[in-house]
Coordinates of N, CA, C and O in Angstrom, one line a residue:
M287 N -72.9 124.7 115.1 CA -72.1 123.5 114.6 C -73.1 123.0 113.4 O -73.9 124.0 113.3
A288 N -72.8 123.7 112.1 CA -73.3 123.0 111.1 C -73.9 121.7 111.3 O -73.6 120.9 111.1
A289 N -75.1 121.8 110.5 CA -75.7 120.1 110.0 C -75.4 119.6 109.8 O -74.3 119.8 108.1
L290 N -74.3 118.2 110.3 CA -73.7 117.2 109.6 C -74.4 116.6 108.2 O -74.2 116.0 107.6
A291 N -76.3 116.6 108.7 CA -76.8 116.0 107.4 C -78.1 116.1 107.9 O -78.9 117.4 109.0
K292 N -79.6 116.0 106.3 CA -80.1 116.0 107.0 C -81.6 115.2 106.7 O -80.9 114.2 106.4
T293 N -82.7 115.0 106.5 CA -83.6 113.9 106.7 C -85.3 114.3 106.6 O -85.5 115.5 107.0
T294 N -85.3 113.5 105.9 CA -87.0 114.5 105.7 C -88.0 113.4 106.5 O -87.8 112.1 106.3
V295 N -89.2 113.1 107.9 CA -90.0 112.5 108.5 C -91.2 113.1 108.1 O -91.3 114.7 107.6
T296 N -92.1 112.4 108.0 CA -93.6 113.0 107.0 C -94.4 112.5 108.6 O -93.9 112.2 109.3
C297 N -95.5 114.4 109.4 CA -96.4 114.1 109.7 C -97.1 112.8 109.9 O -97.9 113.2 109.0
P298 N -97.1 112.3 110.9 CA -98.6 111.6 111.2 C -100.7 112.3 110.7 O -101.0 111.6 110.3
G299 N -100.2 113.4 111.7 CA -101.7 114.0 111.0 C -101.7 113.7 109.5 O -103.2 113.7 109.1
C300 N -101.2 115.3 109.3 CA -101.3 115.5 107.9 C -100.8 115.4 106.3 O -101.2 115.6 105.4
H301 N -100.0 114.3 106.6 CA -98.6 113.5 106.1 C -97.6 115.0 105.1 O -97.3 114.5 104.4
Q302 N -97.9 115.7 106.3 CA -96.4 116.7 104.9 C -94.8 116.7 105.2 O -95.4 116.0 106.9
P303 N -94.1 116.6 104.5 CA -92.6 116.7 105.4 C -92.2 117.1 105.9 O -92.7 118.5 106.0
I304 N -91.8 116.9 106.4 CA -91.1 117.9 107.7 C -89.1 117.4 107.6 O -88.8 116.6 107.8
E305 N -88.1 118.3 107.6 CA -87.1 118.4 107.3 C -86.6 119.0 108.3 O -86.0 119.9 109.1
L306 N -85.2 117.6 108.8 CA -84.6 117.5 110.2 C -83.4 117.5 109.7 O -82.5 116.9 108.9
S307 N -82.3 118.9 110.5 CA -81.3 118.7 111.2 C -81.0 117.6 111.9 O -81.2 118.0 112.6
L308 N -79.8 117.4 110.9 CA -79.2 116.2 112.6 C -77.7 116.8 112.4 O -76.2 117.4 112.1
R309 N -77.3 117.3 114.2 CA -76.0 117.0 114.3 C -74.9 116.6 115.5 O -75.7 115.4 116.6
L310 N -73.7 116.5 115.4 CA -73.0 115.5 116.3 C -73.3 116.2 117.6 O -73.1 117.7 117.7
D311 N -74.0 115.5 118.5 CA -73.9 116.1 120.2 C -72.0 115.6 120.2 O -72.1 114.1 121.0
R312 N -71.2 116.7 120.4 CA -70.3 116.1 121.3 C -70.7 116.2 122.7 O -69.4 115.8 123.2
D313 N -71.6 116.6 123.4 CA -71.5 115.8 125.2 C -72.2 115.0 125.6 O -72.0 114.4 126.3
A314 N -72.1 113.5 124.2 CA -72.8 112.9 124.5 C -72.3 112.0 125.0 O -70.6 112.1 124.2
N315 N -72.2 111.0 125.5 CA -70.9 109.7 126.4 C -71.2 108.8 125.4 O -71.6 107.3 125.3
A316 N -70.3 109.1 124.6 CA -70.0 108.1 122.6 C -69.2 107.4 123.5 O -68.4 107.0 123.5
G317 N -69.5 105.6 122.7 CA -68.4 104.3 123.1 C -67.3 104.8 121.7 O -67.0 105.4 120.7
P318 N -66.3 104.0 122.1 CA -65.6 103.9 120.6 C -66.1 103.9 119.1 O -66.2 103.8 119.3
G319 N -65.4 104.5 118.5 CA -66.3 104.5 117.2 C -67.4 105.1 116.7 O -68.0 104.8 116.3
E320 N -67.9 105.5 117.5 CA -69.0 105.4 117.4 C -69.5 107.5 117.7 O -69.0 107.5 117.7
L321 N -70.6 107.3 117.1 CA -71.6 109.2 117.0 C -72.6 109.4 117.7 O -73.5 108.1 116.9
V322 N -72.7 110.3 118.3 CA -74.3 110.2 118.2 C -74.8 112.0 117.9 O -73.8 113.3 117.7
L323 N -75.7 111.4 116.8 CA -76.2 112.5 116.1 C -77.8 113.5 117.6 O -78.3 111.8 117.6
A324 N -77.3 115.0 116.9 CA -79.1 114.9 117.8 C -79.5 116.2 117.2 O -78.7 116.3 115.7
V325 N -80.8 115.4 117.0 CA -82.2 115.7 116.1 C -82.2 117.8 116.5 O -83.2 117.7 117.5
D326 N -82.3 118.2 115.7 CA -83.2 120.1 115.8 C -84.7 119.5 116.1 O -85.4 120.3 114.7
R327 N -85.0 119.8 117.1 CA -86.2 119.9 116.6 C -87.9 120.9 115.8 O -88.8 121.2 116.2
S328 N -86.3 122.0 116.6 CA -86.4 122.9 116.1 C -88.1 123.0 114.9 O -88.9 124.2 114.3
A329 N -88.0 122.7 113.6 CA -88.8 122.8 112.5 C -89.8 121.9 112.7 O -90.9 122.0 112.6
V330 N -89.6 120.7 113.9 CA -91.9 119.5 114.2 C -92.3 121.6 114.7 O -92.9 120.7 115.0
D331 N -91.2 121.0 115.8 CA -92.4 122.9 116.7 C -93.1 124.1 116.3 O -93.9 123.9 116.1
E332 N -91.9 123.6 114.8 CA -92.7 125.2 113.5 C -93.4 124.6 113.2 O -94.8 125.1 113.3
H333 N -93.8 123.6 113.0 CA -95.1 123.1 112.4 C -96.1 122.2 113.1 O -96.9 122.3 112.6
I334 N -96.2 121.6 114.5 CA -97.0 122.2 115.3 C -97.3 122.8 115.6 O -98.8 123.3 115.2
A335 N -97.0 124.4 115.7 CA -97.1 125.5 115.6 C -98.3 125.6 115.0 O -99.6 127.0 115.2
R336 N -97.7 126.0 113.5 CA -98.4 126.6 112.5 C -100.0 125.3 111.7 O -100.1 126.5 110.7
T337 N -99.8 125.1 112.1 CA -100.1 123.5 111.2 C -102.0 123.1 112.1 O -101.9 122.5 111.3
H338 N -101.0 122.3 113.2 CA -101.9 122.3 113.9 C -101.9 122.8 115.9 O -102.0 121.9 116.6
P339 N -102.2 124.0 115.4 CA -102.4 125.0 116.5 C -103.5 124.2 117.7 O -103.1 124.1 118.7
Q340 N -104.2 124.0 117.0 CA -104.9 123.2 118.5 C -105.4 121.6 119.1 O -105.3 121.1 120.1
D341 N -103.1 121.0 118.4 CA -102.7 119.9 119.4 C -101.7 120.7 120.1 O -101.4 119.8 120.4
T342 N -101.6 122.5 120.3 CA -100.7 121.9 121.6 C -101.4 122.6 123.0 O -102.4 122.8 122.7
D343 N -99.9 122.2 124.2 CA -100.5 122.6 124.8 C -101.5 124.0 125.4 O -101.8 124.4 126.4
G344 N -101.0 125.1 124.9 CA -100.2 126.6 125.2 C -102.5 126.9 124.4 O -102.7 127.4 124.5

């Protein structure tokens, strides 16, 4: 499914922007009139691996 929206957060360590994709989470138990968005963390994981490799457990 394509991204429903995008948002940008700032890395607290290096202050670089990280763009996150938001998708509708169809598996969530949303109530009437509600929708649940899932954040694609892959951009955060890639940023940490590329910019902060010393901060990973591996």
